[in-house]
Short mmCIF file of C-alpha atoms and ligand atoms in Angstrom, two decimals:
data_model
loop_
_atom_site.label_atom_id
_atom_site.label_comp_id
_atom_site.label_asym_id
_atom_site.label_seq_id
_atom_site.Cartn_x
_atom_site.Cartn_y
_atom_site.Cartn_z
CA UNK A 519 87.58 19.79 -17.63
CA UNK A 520 86.13 21.55 -14.77
CA UNK A 521 82.60 21.36 -14.70
CA UNK A 522 80.30 23.56 -12.74
CA UNK A 523 77.03 22.84 -10.76
CA UNK A 524 74.48 24.90 -9.27
CA UNK A 525 73.58 25.26 -5.45
CA UNK A 526 72.21 27.90 -2.83
CA UNK A 527 73.62 29.75 0.01
CA UNK A 528 71.03 31.04 2.86
CA UNK A 529 71.50 33.73 5.33
CA UNK A 530 68.63 34.25 7.60
CA UNK A 531 65.66 34.18 4.77
CA UNK A 532 67.54 35.49 1.72
CA UNK A 533 69.31 33.06 -0.55
CA UNK A 534 72.04 33.52 -3.28
CA UNK A 535 72.87 30.70 -5.82
CA UNK A 536 75.95 29.37 -5.28
CA UNK A 537 78.59 27.93 -8.04
CA UNK A 538 80.09 24.43 -7.58
CA UNK A 539 83.32 24.09 -9.43
CA UNK A 540 84.74 21.12 -9.50
CA UNK A 541 88.20 20.12 -11.25
CA UNK A 542 90.23 16.92 -11.45
CA UNK A 543 93.38 17.25 -13.10
CA UNK A 544 96.65 15.20 -13.27
CA UNK A 545 99.19 15.64 -10.58
CA UNK A 546 100.00 14.93 -6.74
CA UNK A 547 97.18 13.64 -4.98
CA UNK A 548 95.06 16.43 -3.46
CA UNK A 549 91.47 16.77 -2.08
CA UNK A 550 90.85 20.08 -1.30
CA UNK A 551 87.41 21.94 -0.99
CA UNK A 552 87.75 25.65 -1.28
CA UNK A 553 84.63 28.16 -0.21
CA UNK A 554 83.62 26.47 2.74
CA UNK A 555 84.31 27.49 6.43
CA UNK A 556 87.09 25.17 7.87
CA UNK A 557 85.32 22.38 9.81
CA UNK A 558 82.88 22.54 7.39
CA UNK A 559 85.10 21.37 5.00
CA UNK A 560 87.07 18.09 6.83
CA UNK A 561 83.32 16.69 7.53
CA UNK A 562 82.14 17.27 4.08
CA UNK A 563 85.20 15.49 2.65
CA UNK A 564 84.45 12.56 4.79
CA UNK A 565 80.71 11.86 4.37
CA UNK A 566 81.46 12.42 0.37
CA UNK A 567 84.41 9.79 0.32
CA UNK A 568 82.54 7.17 2.47
CA UNK A 569 79.20 7.63 0.55
CA UNK A 570 80.85 7.47 -3.05
CA UNK A 571 82.99 4.12 -1.71
CA UNK A 572 79.84 2.40 -0.17
CA UNK A 573 77.89 2.99 -3.45
CA UNK A 574 80.23 1.32 -5.65
CA UNK A 575 82.09 4.41 -7.26
CA UNK A 576 86.03 5.72 -6.55
CA UNK A 577 86.23 8.20 -3.68
CA UNK A 578 88.64 11.42 -4.06
CA UNK A 579 91.70 9.69 -2.32
CA UNK A 580 91.55 6.75 -4.65
CA UNK A 581 92.91 8.65 -7.82
CA UNK A 582 96.30 9.74 -7.62
CA UNK A 583 95.10 13.03 -8.74
CA UNK A 584 94.58 16.55 -7.85
CA UNK A 585 90.75 17.14 -7.06
CA UNK A 586 89.75 20.99 -6.10
CA UNK A 587 86.21 21.82 -5.63
CA UNK A 588 85.39 25.22 -5.18
CA UNK A 589 82.25 27.09 -3.85
CA UNK A 590 81.83 30.57 -5.15
CA UNK A 591 81.39 33.12 -4.60
CA UNK A 592 83.34 32.84 -1.61
CA UNK A 593 82.37 35.85 0.50
CA UNK A 594 78.87 34.55 1.58
CA UNK A 595 78.19 32.09 4.74
CA UNK A 596 77.62 28.73 3.70
CA UNK A 597 76.91 25.77 5.74
CA UNK A 598 78.60 22.44 4.74
CA UNK A 599 75.91 19.76 4.68
CA UNK A 600 73.78 21.15 2.08
CA UNK A 601 76.17 21.15 -0.67
CA UNK A 602 77.76 17.57 -0.29
CA UNK A 603 75.44 16.21 -3.10
CA UNK A 604 76.29 18.78 -5.32
CA UNK A 605 80.21 18.10 -4.64
CA UNK A 606 79.88 14.36 -5.30
CA UNK A 607 78.03 14.57 -8.29
CA UNK A 608 80.59 17.15 -9.66
CA UNK A 609 83.41 14.99 -8.44
CA UNK A 610 81.70 11.77 -9.94
CA UNK A 611 81.52 13.80 -13.30
CA UNK A 612 84.70 15.04 -13.69
CA UNK A 613 86.29 12.01 -12.85
CA UNK A 614 84.44 10.64 -15.67
CA UNK A 615 82.70 8.16 -13.30
CA UNK A 616 79.20 8.86 -14.56
CA UNK A 617 77.86 10.56 -17.63
CA UNK A 618 74.94 12.31 -16.71
CA UNK A 619 72.09 12.76 -19.81
CA UNK A 620 70.08 15.11 -18.26
CA UNK A 621 70.74 18.56 -18.36
CA UNK A 622 72.32 19.97 -15.22
CA UNK A 623 73.08 23.43 -16.30
CA UNK A 624 69.71 24.46 -15.45
CA UNK A 625 69.57 22.53 -12.18
CA UNK A 626 69.70 23.49 -8.58
CA UNK A 627 71.24 20.56 -6.11
CA UNK A 628 70.92 20.67 -2.17
CA UNK A 629 71.41 17.93 0.13
CA UNK A 630 73.52 16.43 2.75
CA UNK A 631 74.73 12.76 2.07
CA UNK A 632 74.92 10.10 4.68
CA UNK A 633 78.04 7.67 5.04
CA UNK A 634 76.37 5.13 2.98
CA UNK A 635 75.13 7.28 0.09
CA UNK A 636 71.50 7.99 1.71
CA UNK A 637 70.69 11.52 1.25
CA UNK A 638 69.43 13.49 4.04
CA UNK A 639 66.93 16.21 4.71
CA UNK A 640 67.71 19.87 4.93
CA UNK A 641 66.41 22.79 6.15
CA UNK A 642 64.93 25.55 4.09
CA UNK A 643 64.08 23.71 1.09
CA UNK A 644 60.74 25.72 0.13
CA UNK A 645 63.42 28.71 0.34
CA UNK A 646 65.55 27.34 -2.30
CA UNK A 647 62.81 25.93 -4.53
CA UNK A 648 61.58 29.60 -4.87
CA UNK A 649 65.00 31.17 -5.64
CA UNK A 650 65.41 27.93 -8.05
CA UNK A 651 61.84 29.54 -9.96
CA UNK A 652 62.75 33.05 -9.62
CA UNK A 653 66.14 32.85 -11.00
CA UNK A 654 65.53 30.76 -14.21
CA UNK A 655 66.20 27.25 -12.83
CA UNK A 656 64.16 24.39 -14.29
CA UNK A 657 64.86 21.88 -11.82
CA UNK A 658 65.76 21.17 -8.28
CA UNK A 659 67.49 18.04 -6.79
CA UNK A 660 66.46 17.57 -3.27
CA UNK A 661 66.40 15.03 -0.85
CA UNK A 662 63.53 12.55 -0.56
CA UNK A 663 62.47 13.76 2.96
CA UNK A 664 62.32 17.81 1.29
CA UNK A 665 60.29 16.58 -1.79
CA UNK A 666 56.48 17.54 -0.63
CA UNK A 667 58.18 20.73 0.38
CA UNK A 668 59.96 21.65 -2.66
CA UNK A 669 56.51 20.45 -4.59
CA UNK A 670 54.60 23.46 -2.74
CA UNK A 671 56.46 25.59 -5.46
CA UNK A 672 55.13 24.67 -9.07
CA UNK A 673 57.52 26.56 -11.41
CA UNK A 674 60.05 23.84 -10.61
CA UNK A 675 60.72 20.68 -11.51
CA UNK A 676 61.52 18.55 -8.40
CA UNK A 677 63.81 15.43 -8.29
CA UNK A 678 64.17 13.79 -5.02
CA UNK A 679 65.92 10.71 -4.80
CA UNK A 680 66.70 9.34 -1.74
CA UNK A 681 70.61 7.85 -2.39
CA UNK A 682 73.47 8.65 -4.79
CA UNK A 683 72.91 5.33 -6.78
CA UNK A 684 69.34 6.38 -7.50
CA UNK A 685 69.95 10.01 -8.68
CA UNK A 686 72.76 8.41 -10.79
CA UNK A 687 71.06 6.08 -12.57
CA UNK A 688 68.36 8.88 -13.34
CA UNK A 689 70.83 11.22 -14.62
CA UNK A 690 71.87 8.54 -16.81
CA UNK A 691 68.65 7.73 -17.89
CA UNK A 692 69.23 4.33 -16.61
CA UNK A 693 66.29 4.16 -13.98
CA UNK A 694 63.42 6.36 -12.37
CA UNK A 695 63.02 8.08 -9.25
CA UNK A 696 60.56 5.89 -7.06
CA UNK A 697 57.85 7.78 -5.45
CA UNK A 698 58.07 6.82 -1.87
CA UNK A 699 56.05 7.50 0.74
CA UNK A 700 56.65 10.20 2.61
CA UNK A 701 58.03 9.07 6.05
CA UNK A 702 59.24 10.92 9.23
CA UNK A 703 57.62 13.83 10.60
CA UNK A 704 53.70 13.21 10.72
CA UNK A 705 51.38 16.64 10.09
CA UNK A 706 52.24 19.12 12.71
CA UNK A 707 48.79 20.35 12.22
CA UNK A 708 47.21 18.13 15.16
CA UNK A 709 43.46 19.79 15.35
CA UNK A 710 43.84 21.98 18.61
CA UNK A 711 41.57 21.12 21.33
CA UNK A 712 41.05 24.90 22.01
CA UNK A 713 37.22 25.97 21.10
CA UNK A 714 35.65 29.42 22.75
CA UNK A 715 32.47 26.80 23.12
CA UNK A 716 34.70 24.81 26.03
CA UNK A 717 35.23 28.10 28.05
CA UNK A 718 32.57 28.88 30.39
CA UNK A 719 31.74 32.61 31.63
CA UNK A 720 34.43 35.50 31.23
CA UNK A 721 32.03 36.65 28.66
CA UNK A 722 33.89 40.37 28.99
CA UNK A 723 36.95 39.10 28.05
CA UNK A 724 35.62 36.74 25.07
CA UNK A 725 34.32 39.67 23.55
CA UNK A 726 37.22 41.70 23.90
CA UNK A 727 39.56 39.03 22.44
CA UNK A 728 37.30 38.62 19.33
CA UNK A 729 37.37 42.81 19.17
CA UNK A 730 41.26 42.46 19.43
CA UNK A 731 41.38 40.14 16.96
CA UNK A 732 38.95 41.21 14.55
CA UNK A 733 41.06 44.56 14.32
CA UNK A 734 44.60 43.03 14.89
CA UNK A 735 44.75 45.07 18.35
CA UNK A 736 47.31 43.81 20.83
CA UNK A 737 45.81 42.89 24.17
CA UNK A 738 46.62 42.48 27.84
CA UNK A 739 44.85 40.25 30.42
CA UNK A 740 45.27 40.49 34.02
CA UNK A 741 43.89 39.03 36.67
CA UNK A 742 45.09 36.34 39.40
CA UNK A 743 46.45 33.14 38.63
CA UNK A 744 43.89 30.31 37.40
CA UNK A 745 41.44 33.13 36.14
CA UNK A 746 41.75 31.54 32.54
CA UNK A 747 44.33 33.94 30.86
CA UNK A 748 46.30 31.61 29.49
CA UNK A 749 43.23 29.64 27.85
CA UNK A 750 41.82 32.81 26.30
CA UNK A 751 45.03 33.42 24.89
CA UNK A 752 45.48 29.63 23.57
CA UNK A 753 41.93 30.12 22.13
CA UNK A 754 42.34 33.19 20.15
CA UNK A 755 43.70 31.51 17.00
CA UNK A 756 40.88 29.38 16.42
CA UNK A 757 38.86 32.60 15.83
CA UNK A 758 41.56 34.27 13.69
CA UNK A 759 40.65 34.25 10.18
CA UNK A 760 42.03 31.25 8.08
CA UNK A 761 45.41 31.49 6.77
CA UNK A 762 45.56 32.67 3.13
CA UNK A 763 47.72 30.34 1.03
CA UNK A 764 50.51 33.52 0.51
CA UNK A 765 50.26 33.57 4.76
CA UNK A 766 50.54 29.54 5.09
CA UNK A 767 53.80 30.16 2.56
CA UNK A 768 54.98 32.57 4.86
CA UNK A 769 54.66 30.65 8.13
CA UNK A 770 56.14 27.37 5.96
CA UNK A 771 59.16 28.90 4.96
CA UNK A 772 59.72 30.29 8.60
CA UNK A 773 59.51 26.55 9.92
CA UNK A 774 61.56 25.29 7.23
CA UNK A 775 64.55 27.51 7.78
CA UNK A 776 63.72 26.16 11.75
CA UNK A 777 63.87 22.49 10.29
CA UNK A 778 60.28 21.87 11.55
CA UNK A 779 58.56 21.18 8.43
CA UNK A 780 56.06 18.12 8.25
CA UNK A 781 57.17 16.05 5.90
CA UNK A 782 53.87 14.81 4.83
CA UNK A 783 51.60 18.31 5.27
CA UNK A 784 54.48 20.71 4.63
CA UNK A 785 51.96 23.81 4.05
CA UNK A 786 51.00 25.71 7.55
CA UNK A 787 47.27 24.81 8.10
CA UNK A 788 47.06 26.92 11.25
CA UNK A 789 47.88 30.04 12.43
CA UNK A 790 51.09 29.79 14.90
CA UNK A 791 50.94 30.26 18.69
CA UNK A 792 53.91 30.78 20.47
CA UNK A 793 54.53 31.05 24.36
CA UNK A 794 57.94 31.69 25.19
CA UNK A 795 58.70 31.37 28.72
CA UNK A 796 59.94 34.75 30.48
CA UNK A 797 63.35 33.47 31.48
CA UNK A 798 63.91 32.83 27.72
CA UNK A 799 67.08 34.23 26.36
CA UNK A 800 66.71 37.50 24.29
CA UNK A 801 68.42 35.14 21.21
CA UNK A 802 65.45 32.60 21.78
CA UNK A 803 62.79 35.42 21.56
CA UNK A 804 64.35 38.19 18.95
CA UNK A 805 66.00 36.00 16.89
CA UNK A 806 70.03 35.74 16.50
CA UNK A 807 72.65 33.58 18.37
CA UNK A 808 75.32 32.00 17.17
CA UNK A 809 73.24 30.62 13.72
CA UNK A 810 71.19 33.78 13.61
CA UNK A 811 68.17 31.54 13.79
CA UNK A 812 64.63 33.07 13.68
CA UNK A 813 63.53 33.65 17.14
CA UNK A 814 59.85 32.92 18.80
CA UNK A 815 58.84 36.77 17.52
CA UNK A 816 59.32 35.28 13.97
CA UNK A 817 57.79 31.93 14.91
CA UNK A 818 54.57 33.88 15.72
CA UNK A 819 54.44 35.51 12.12
CA UNK A 820 50.92 35.82 10.93
CA UNK A 821 49.76 34.62 14.18
CA UNK A 822 49.86 34.94 17.90
CA UNK A 823 52.71 35.99 20.45
CA UNK A 824 51.62 35.29 23.89
CA UNK A 825 53.85 36.79 26.90
CA UNK A 826 52.52 35.12 30.12
CA UNK A 827 53.50 36.72 33.30
CA UNK A 828 54.74 39.97 31.18
CA UNK A 829 56.05 41.76 33.99
CA UNK A 830 58.46 39.28 34.58
CA UNK A 831 59.95 39.47 31.19
CA UNK A 832 63.50 41.47 31.20
CA UNK A 833 63.30 45.06 30.29
CA UNK A 834 65.67 44.64 27.11
CA UNK A 835 63.81 41.78 25.51
CA UNK A 836 60.37 43.88 26.06
CA UNK A 837 62.38 47.07 24.41
CA UNK A 838 63.49 45.04 21.61
CA UNK A 839 59.88 44.05 20.85
CA UNK A 840 59.23 47.97 19.99
CA UNK A 841 60.62 47.42 16.43
CA UNK A 842 58.73 44.26 15.29
CA UNK A 843 55.48 45.87 16.87
CA UNK A 844 56.11 48.51 14.76
CA UNK A 845 57.32 47.27 11.30
CA UNK A 846 56.03 43.79 11.29
CA UNK A 847 59.91 42.67 10.79
CA UNK A 848 63.17 42.64 12.96
CA UNK A 849 66.51 42.69 12.15
CA UNK A 850 69.07 40.78 13.84
CA UNK A 851 72.83 41.79 13.47
CA UNK A 852 75.35 39.68 14.53
CA UNK A 853 79.17 39.39 13.81
CA UNK A 854 78.05 36.95 11.30
CA UNK A 855 76.04 39.24 9.27
CA UNK A 856 72.81 41.23 9.36
CA UNK A 857 69.33 39.33 8.71
CA UNK A 858 65.86 40.44 8.57
CA UNK A 859 63.17 38.18 9.38
CA UNK A 860 59.49 38.90 9.09
CA UNK A 861 57.38 39.02 12.77
CA UNK A 862 53.89 40.27 11.80
CA UNK A 863 52.17 39.08 15.09
CA UNK A 864 49.24 39.92 17.43
CA UNK A 865 50.79 40.20 20.74
CA UNK A 866 48.65 38.91 23.55
CA UNK A 867 49.99 39.59 27.23
CA UNK A 868 48.86 38.02 30.65
CA UNK A 869 49.86 39.79 34.33
CA UNK A 870 49.00 38.93 37.57
CA UNK A 871 48.28 41.54 40.16
CA UNK A 872 51.71 41.35 41.69
CA UNK A 873 54.47 38.49 41.71
CA UNK A 874 52.77 35.97 44.21
CA UNK A 875 49.73 36.57 42.34
CA UNK A 876 47.46 36.94 45.10
CA UNK A 877 47.21 41.07 45.55
CA UNK A 878 43.80 42.04 46.46
CA UNK A 879 42.75 38.64 46.75
CA UNK A 880 40.00 38.07 49.33
CA UNK A 881 40.45 34.71 50.18
CA UNK A 882 44.60 34.15 50.09
CA UNK A 883 47.04 36.31 51.11
CA UNK A 884 49.57 37.93 49.06
CA UNK A 885 53.03 37.82 50.38
CA UNK A 886 54.95 40.34 48.54
CA UNK A 887 56.20 43.78 49.47
CA UNK A 888 54.41 46.89 48.65
CA UNK A 889 57.71 47.60 47.13
CA UNK A 890 57.78 44.48 44.68
CA UNK A 891 54.07 45.08 44.13
CA UNK A 892 54.71 48.26 42.91
CA UNK A 893 57.98 47.41 40.66
CA UNK A 894 55.78 44.82 39.10
CA UNK A 895 53.04 46.92 38.35
CA UNK A 896 55.07 49.85 36.81
CA UNK A 897 56.25 47.53 34.11
CA UNK A 898 52.49 47.57 33.07
CA UNK A 899 53.25 51.50 31.57
CA UNK A 900 56.53 50.85 30.43
CA UNK A 901 56.66 51.66 26.43
CA UNK A 902 55.59 48.21 24.87
CA UNK A 903 52.84 48.48 27.41
CA UNK A 904 51.71 51.73 26.10
CA UNK A 905 51.52 50.09 22.40
CA UNK A 906 48.79 47.52 23.84
CA UNK A 907 45.58 49.07 22.91
CA UNK A 908 43.44 46.65 25.01
CA UNK A 909 43.43 46.62 28.78
CA UNK A 910 41.18 43.52 30.34
CA UNK A 911 40.64 42.43 33.43
CA UNK A 912 40.08 38.82 33.92
CA UNK A 913 38.36 37.82 37.31
CA UNK A 914 38.22 34.64 38.82
CA UNK A 915 35.10 32.67 37.99
CA UNK A 916 32.46 32.06 40.00
CA UNK A 917 32.25 28.05 40.61
CA UNK A 918 28.74 27.77 39.24
CA UNK A 919 29.55 29.25 36.01
CA UNK A 920 32.61 27.10 35.55
CA UNK A 921 31.00 23.87 36.30
CA UNK A 922 28.10 24.71 33.81
CA UNK A 923 27.32 22.22 31.56
CA UNK A 924 26.27 24.61 28.77
CA UNK A 925 28.51 25.13 25.97
CA UNK A 926 28.96 28.85 24.96
CA UNK A 927 29.20 30.36 21.54
CA UNK A 928 31.89 28.20 19.42
CA UNK A 929 35.07 29.39 17.92
CA UNK A 930 33.57 28.61 14.28
CA UNK A 931 30.31 31.15 15.04
CA UNK A 932 32.64 33.70 16.37
CA UNK A 933 35.45 33.57 13.22
CA UNK A 934 32.56 34.25 11.33
CA UNK A 935 31.89 37.75 12.65
CA UNK A 936 35.87 38.32 12.96
CA UNK A 937 36.08 37.52 9.12
CA UNK A 938 33.43 39.82 7.89
CA UNK A 939 35.13 42.41 9.91
CA UNK A 940 38.43 41.82 8.50
CA UNK A 941 36.63 41.99 4.82
CA UNK A 942 35.48 45.62 5.59
CA UNK A 943 39.13 46.54 6.80
CA UNK A 944 40.29 45.01 3.31
CA UNK A 945 38.30 47.18 1.33
CA UNK A 946 38.65 50.06 3.62
CA UNK A 947 42.49 49.95 3.05
CA UNK A 948 42.64 48.93 -0.20
CA UNK A 949 44.60 52.04 -1.26
CA UNK A 950 46.62 51.93 2.14
CA UNK A 951 49.87 50.24 2.92
CA UNK A 952 47.89 48.65 5.73
CA UNK A 953 45.61 45.85 6.30
CA UNK A 954 43.73 46.30 10.04
CA UNK A 955 42.85 49.07 12.32
CA UNK A 956 45.12 48.66 14.44
CA UNK A 957 47.95 49.61 12.10
CA UNK A 958 46.38 52.84 11.43
CA UNK A 959 48.53 55.95 12.30
CA UNK A 960 46.94 59.68 12.67
CA UNK A 961 46.59 60.07 9.06
CA UNK A 962 44.23 56.89 8.91
CA UNK A 963 42.61 57.56 12.19
CA UNK A 964 41.83 61.05 10.86
CA UNK A 965 40.23 59.76 7.26
CA UNK A 966 38.31 56.63 8.93
CA UNK A 967 37.39 57.47 12.27
CA UNK A 968 35.92 60.71 12.06
CA UNK A 969 33.29 61.26 14.81
CA UNK A 970 31.44 64.59 15.66
CA UNK A 971 31.56 66.89 18.39
CA UNK A 972 29.64 65.21 20.92
CA UNK A 973 31.39 61.87 20.60
CA UNK A 974 34.78 64.13 20.62
CA UNK A 975 33.29 65.14 24.21
CA UNK A 976 32.12 61.93 25.60
CA UNK A 977 35.93 60.96 25.00
CA UNK A 978 36.79 63.54 26.36
CA UNK A 979 34.86 63.35 29.37
CA UNK A 980 36.29 59.59 29.76
CA UNK A 981 39.78 60.45 29.21
CA UNK A 982 39.55 62.93 32.34
CA UNK A 983 37.49 60.73 34.39
CA UNK A 984 40.08 58.09 34.13
CA UNK A 985 43.24 59.86 33.69
CA UNK A 986 44.30 58.40 30.82
CA UNK A 987 47.22 59.33 28.56
CA UNK A 988 47.09 61.28 24.98
CA UNK A 989 48.08 58.40 23.47
CA UNK A 990 44.68 56.55 24.69
CA UNK A 991 42.40 59.21 22.56
CA UNK A 992 43.79 57.39 19.49
CA UNK A 993 43.78 53.75 20.91
CA UNK A 994 39.90 54.50 21.86
CA UNK A 995 39.28 55.73 18.18
CA UNK A 996 41.08 52.29 16.60
CA UNK A 997 39.50 49.75 18.76
CA UNK A 998 35.87 51.88 18.40
CA UNK A 999 36.58 51.61 14.77
CA UNK A 1000 36.65 47.81 15.15
CA UNK A 1001 33.77 47.73 17.37
CA UNK A 1002 31.76 49.43 14.39
CA UNK A 1003 33.35 47.11 12.02
CA UNK A 1004 32.08 43.99 13.81
CA UNK A 1005 28.53 45.62 14.24
CA UNK A 1006 28.51 46.51 10.14
CA UNK A 1007 28.06 50.27 11.20
CA UNK A 1008 29.70 52.49 8.65
CA UNK A 1009 30.09 55.19 11.19
CA UNK A 1010 31.37 54.99 14.65
CA UNK A 1011 28.45 55.65 16.88
CA UNK A 1012 28.43 56.29 20.76
CA UNK A 1013 27.77 52.59 22.01
CA UNK A 1014 30.62 51.60 19.95
CA UNK A 1015 32.87 54.15 22.00
CA UNK A 1016 31.17 53.49 25.67
CA UNK A 1017 31.99 49.84 24.62
CA UNK A 1018 35.53 50.63 23.69
CA UNK A 1019 35.86 52.27 26.84
CA UNK A 1020 35.93 48.95 29.03
CA UNK A 1021 38.98 47.85 26.86
CA UNK A 1022 41.52 50.86 27.68
CA UNK A 1023 43.95 50.97 30.05
CA UNK A 1024 43.65 52.84 32.93
CA UNK A 1025 46.55 53.53 34.93
CA UNK A 1026 47.40 52.09 38.16
CA UNK A 1027 43.84 50.17 37.90
CA UNK A 1028 44.96 46.66 39.69
CA UNK A 1029 45.79 48.88 43.13
ZN1 LIG B 1488 51.85 38.94 46.31
#
């Protein structure tokens, strides 16, 4: 009689239940798997046969019978290895080699088997556990290496054997699954070496970064090489609010899909910081490729995406940042299907004054042509640069400042102010679909950034003086709202706007 077990298919971050039907009947010897791509079928057959043989069971070929395994529905993409364990179990049951006492009708089974019967870890387990809990499954069988990850989800019972023999003994109630010490990948959360107390000088840039992080504003640093732009960017995560549990789960899900979750401490502890090189491919940054994997912008979700040498990135790549910057998610469409990934990141960009980096430097000569300098700087006025509210100059530091032994204010102390400002925003937007000042549209700006005629006039004069665009007016109000929040002021006052004017993009400011 055919039996049915349950497993899962994943496309991007979405999951669907897959039924594994096994049928062993008399007839000419056949071992066939339907519902998997061709190459994966052959590989799975080999792994399952060897694993069973090496664990004292008869593999499908040892029976003079028809063995058909069907993975349904057939129309969804399935990755081969994930179903090995479910198919092996289904075959053992239907060929009457085992008699489980354990009820498998409300159990999901995922895991790849090795030739010796060891059950190998798979990617995406946290998504499978969530899927199981949300779809009425009571248990999930996962590889031992994925135990801690699956156990992050409380509403489903996790069974995590490390080999087929141990699992069969458990299902027949002849043995227990032994609790193993997690081995393998160490915790990814090595405490960061970066701290604002270690950055000497750059007071203006640090202050601007605090404002940017507090309001979730994108920020661009420009200045000569070696002025500390990268260091500032790397340190930004240390002043961001601590991840909430929901956010940590979101980050963990993405890392799980990428196969990058720590075995011991699977839950993400730190906000991500991703810094792709400007020569990276579009699929590496945006996502996609042959496997529809998440890109850097998704791995930066809830953290920071740092684009160093911003003008060197290909125009098409910068252009494709538009959708994620507006919606907080990215749709990746390829021949294999369409997937949607979260990508809510704060963008930090950095730019040199010119391709060689020394344009305008009093001590070193720039060897770029005028045309290449103009071309480089023009990239700073593209549509993406226009979506960066804050443009900050980071000059090279005087040696005396760098060599000072005094510690500057710590990240922890700055983070407290940022968290307070975020709390104010949380209350402000409790009935709106947004969370931070940077996300305000015209409607919210009108509602929450009301200023009197005098202040309007003050901004108007600045716009004229610095030849700012119309878009700049709204940027000024959004950033000024954050400056006011950091000062715990209900209304936006003149000093808040004066401070903000130092942070606003001015055309051709480098030349
Ligand atoms: Zn140059």
